[in-house]
CSV table of C-alpha atoms in Angstrom, one decimal:
chain,number,residue,atom,x,y,z
A,26,MET,CA,0.0,0.0,0.0
A,27,ASP,CA,1.1,3.5,-0.7
A,28,SER,CA,2.6,5.0,2.4
A,29,HIS,CA,0.6,8.2,2.0
A,30,MET,CA,-2.7,6.3,1.8
A,31,TYR,CA,-1.6,4.4,4.9
A,32,ALA,CA,-1.1,7.7,6.7
A,33,ALA,CA,-4.6,8.8,5.7
A,34,ILE,CA,-6.0,5.5,7.1
A,35,GLU,CA,-4.0,6.1,10.3
A,36,GLU,CA,-5.7,9.5,10.5
A,37,ALA,CA,-9.1,7.9,10.1
A,38,ARG,CA,-8.3,5.4,12.9
A,39,SER,CA,-7.2,8.3,15.1
A,40,GLY,CA,-10.5,10.0,14.5
A,41,LEU,CA,-12.4,6.8,15.4
A,42,ALA,CA,-10.4,6.4,18.5
A,43,GLU,CA,-11.4,10.0,19.5
A,44,GLY,CA,-15.1,9.1,19.1
A,45,GLY,CA,-15.4,10.7,15.7
A,46,ILE,CA,-16.1,9.6,12.1
A,47,PRO,CA,-13.3,7.5,10.6
A,48,ILE,CA,-12.3,9.6,7.6
A,49,GLY,CA,-8.7,10.7,7.2
A,50,SER,CA,-6.7,12.7,4.8
A,51,VAL,CA,-3.1,13.9,4.1
A,52,LEU,CA,-1.8,16.6,1.8
A,53,VAL,CA,1.4,15.7,0.1
A,54,HIS,CA,3.8,18.1,-1.6
A,55,GLN,CA,6.8,16.8,-3.5
A,56,GLY,CA,6.5,13.4,-1.8
A,57,LYS,CA,6.3,14.8,1.8
A,58,ILE,CA,3.2,15.1,4.0
A,59,ILE,CA,2.7,18.8,4.7
A,60,GLY,CA,-0.8,18.5,6.3
A,61,ARG,CA,-2.7,15.6,7.9
A,62,GLY,CA,-6.1,15.4,9.5
A,63,HIS,CA,-9.2,13.5,10.2
A,64,ASN,CA,-12.9,14.3,10.5
A,65,ARG,CA,-13.3,16.2,13.7
A,66,ARG,CA,-17.0,17.2,13.5
A,67,VAL,CA,-17.9,15.3,16.6
A,68,GLN,CA,-14.8,16.1,18.7
A,69,SER,CA,-14.9,19.8,17.9
A,70,GLY,CA,-18.6,20.3,17.4
A,71,SER,CA,-17.7,21.6,14.0
A,72,SER,CA,-19.8,21.7,10.8
A,73,VAL,CA,-16.8,22.0,8.5
A,74,LEU,CA,-13.9,19.9,9.9
A,75,HIS,CA,-14.1,17.0,7.5
A,76,GLY,CA,-10.9,15.0,7.0
A,77,GLU,CA,-9.8,16.9,3.9
A,78,MET,CA,-10.6,20.3,5.5
A,79,ASP,CA,-8.6,19.3,8.6
A,80,ALA,CA,-5.6,18.3,6.6
A,81,LEU,CA,-5.7,21.6,4.7
A,82,GLU,CA,-6.1,23.5,7.9
A,83,ASN,CA,-3.1,21.6,9.5
A,84,ALA,CA,-1.0,22.3,6.4
A,85,GLY,CA,-1.3,26.0,7.3
A,86,ARG,CA,-1.1,28.9,4.8
A,87,GLN,CA,0.7,27.8,1.6
A,88,PRO,CA,1.6,29.6,-1.6
A,89,ALA,CA,-0.7,28.8,-4.4
A,90,LYS,CA,2.1,27.1,-6.2
A,91,VAL,CA,2.4,24.5,-3.4
A,92,TYR,CA,-1.3,23.5,-3.7
A,93,ARG,CA,-1.0,23.3,-7.5
A,94,GLU,CA,1.9,20.8,-7.0
A,95,SER,CA,0.2,18.7,-4.3
A,96,VAL,CA,-1.7,15.5,-4.1
A,97,LEU,CA,-4.5,15.0,-1.6
A,98,TYR,CA,-5.1,11.6,-0.2
A,99,THR,CA,-8.5,10.8,1.4
A,100,THR,CA,-10.0,7.6,2.7
A,101,LEU,CA,-13.5,8.5,1.4
A,102,SER,CA,-14.7,10.2,-1.8
A,103,PRO,CA,-14.8,14.0,-1.2
A,104,CYS,CA,-18.1,15.7,-0.4
A,105,SER,CA,-19.2,19.0,-2.1
A,106,MET,CA,-17.5,21.1,0.5
A,107,CYS,CA,-14.2,19.3,0.4
A,108,SER,CA,-14.3,19.2,-3.4
A,109,GLY,CA,-14.9,22.9,-3.5
A,110,ALA,CA,-11.7,23.4,-1.4
A,111,ILE,CA,-9.8,21.1,-3.8
A,112,LEU,CA,-11.0,23.3,-6.7
A,113,LEU,CA,-10.4,26.5,-4.9
A,114,TYR,CA,-6.8,25.7,-4.2
A,115,GLY,CA,-6.1,24.1,-7.5
A,116,ILE,CA,-5.0,20.7,-6.1
A,117,PRO,CA,-4.5,18.7,-9.3
A,118,SER,CA,-4.7,15.1,-8.0
A,119,VAL,CA,-6.7,13.3,-5.4
A,120,ILE,CA,-6.2,9.7,-4.3
A,121,ILE,CA,-9.4,8.2,-2.9
A,122,GLY,CA,-9.4,5.2,-0.6
A,123,GLU,CA,-13.0,4.2,-1.5
A,124,ASN,CA,-16.1,5.6,-3.0
A,125,ARG,CA,-18.7,2.8,-2.5
A,126,THR,CA,-19.8,4.0,0.9
A,127,PHE,CA,-20.3,7.5,-0.3
A,128,LEU,CA,-19.8,8.9,-3.8
A,129,GLY,CA,-18.8,12.5,-3.5
A,130,GLU,CA,-18.3,15.1,-6.2
A,131,GLU,CA,-16.0,13.0,-8.4
A,132,GLU,CA,-17.8,14.0,-11.6
A,133,LEU,CA,-17.4,17.7,-10.8
A,134,LEU,CA,-13.7,17.3,-9.9
A,135,ARG,CA,-13.0,15.3,-13.1
A,136,SER,CA,-14.9,17.9,-15.2
A,137,ARG,CA,-12.6,20.6,-13.8
A,138,GLY,CA,-9.5,18.7,-14.7
A,139,VAL,CA,-8.6,17.1,-11.3
A,140,GLN,CA,-7.0,13.7,-11.7
A,141,LEU,CA,-8.8,11.1,-9.5
A,142,THR,CA,-7.5,7.7,-8.6
A,143,VAL,CA,-9.9,5.4,-6.6
A,144,VAL,CA,-7.9,2.6,-5.0
A,145,ASP,CA,-10.9,0.8,-3.5
A,146,ASP,CA,-8.9,0.0,-0.4
A,147,PRO,CA,-10.6,-2.7,1.8
A,148,GLN,CA,-9.4,-1.1,5.0
A,149,CYS,CA,-11.1,2.2,4.1
A,150,LYS,CA,-14.3,0.3,3.3
A,151,THR,CA,-14.3,-1.7,6.5
A,152,LEU,CA,-13.7,1.3,8.7
A,153,MET,CA,-16.8,3.0,7.2
A,154,ASP,CA,-19.0,-0.1,7.1
A,155,GLU,CA,-18.3,-0.8,10.8
A,156,PHE,CA,-18.8,2.8,11.8
A,157,ILE,CA,-22.1,3.2,9.8
A,158,ALA,CA,-23.4,-0.1,11.3
A,159,ALA,CA,-22.6,1.1,14.8
A,160,HIS,CA,-23.6,4.8,14.4
A,161,PRO,CA,-26.1,5.2,11.6
A,162,GLN,CA,-27.6,8.4,13.1
A,163,LEU,CA,-24.3,10.1,13.3
A,164,TRP,CA,-23.4,9.1,9.7
A,165,ASN,CA,-26.7,10.3,8.4
A,166,GLU,CA,-26.2,13.6,10.2
A,167,ASP,CA,-22.8,14.1,8.6
A,168,ILE,CA,-24.0,13.4,5.1
A,169,GLY,CA,-27.1,15.5,5.5
A,170,GLU,CA,-29.8,12.9,5.4
């Protein structure tokens, strides 16, 4: 497994251990992780701290050039909000752990020239399946149902 996807999965596991939703993400620039994060909606009482948003936040302010040279790894297909951030910052490539649990705005991202790779990682799928089975109300709250 790609070490960066492994890091995103470790972030997802950290979120789960904190009582949150197991979605993790890392932002990679020139082969180095510059931001890592996980969904902190529950832990922080936040409406916006999804895994991708947390990784971007933890990367801190970066020059536009850095984002345009980066790859975002995420354990789950990016939602509308996170896809908007990807487009806003011009991140050219996203590696997605799985998209069977939730299919985010992949069509939009592709239509705007973002290269997507879905690895269909069984660990990512299992984390989400087990979480959703144990906490369906929390999952439905997070995805707006």
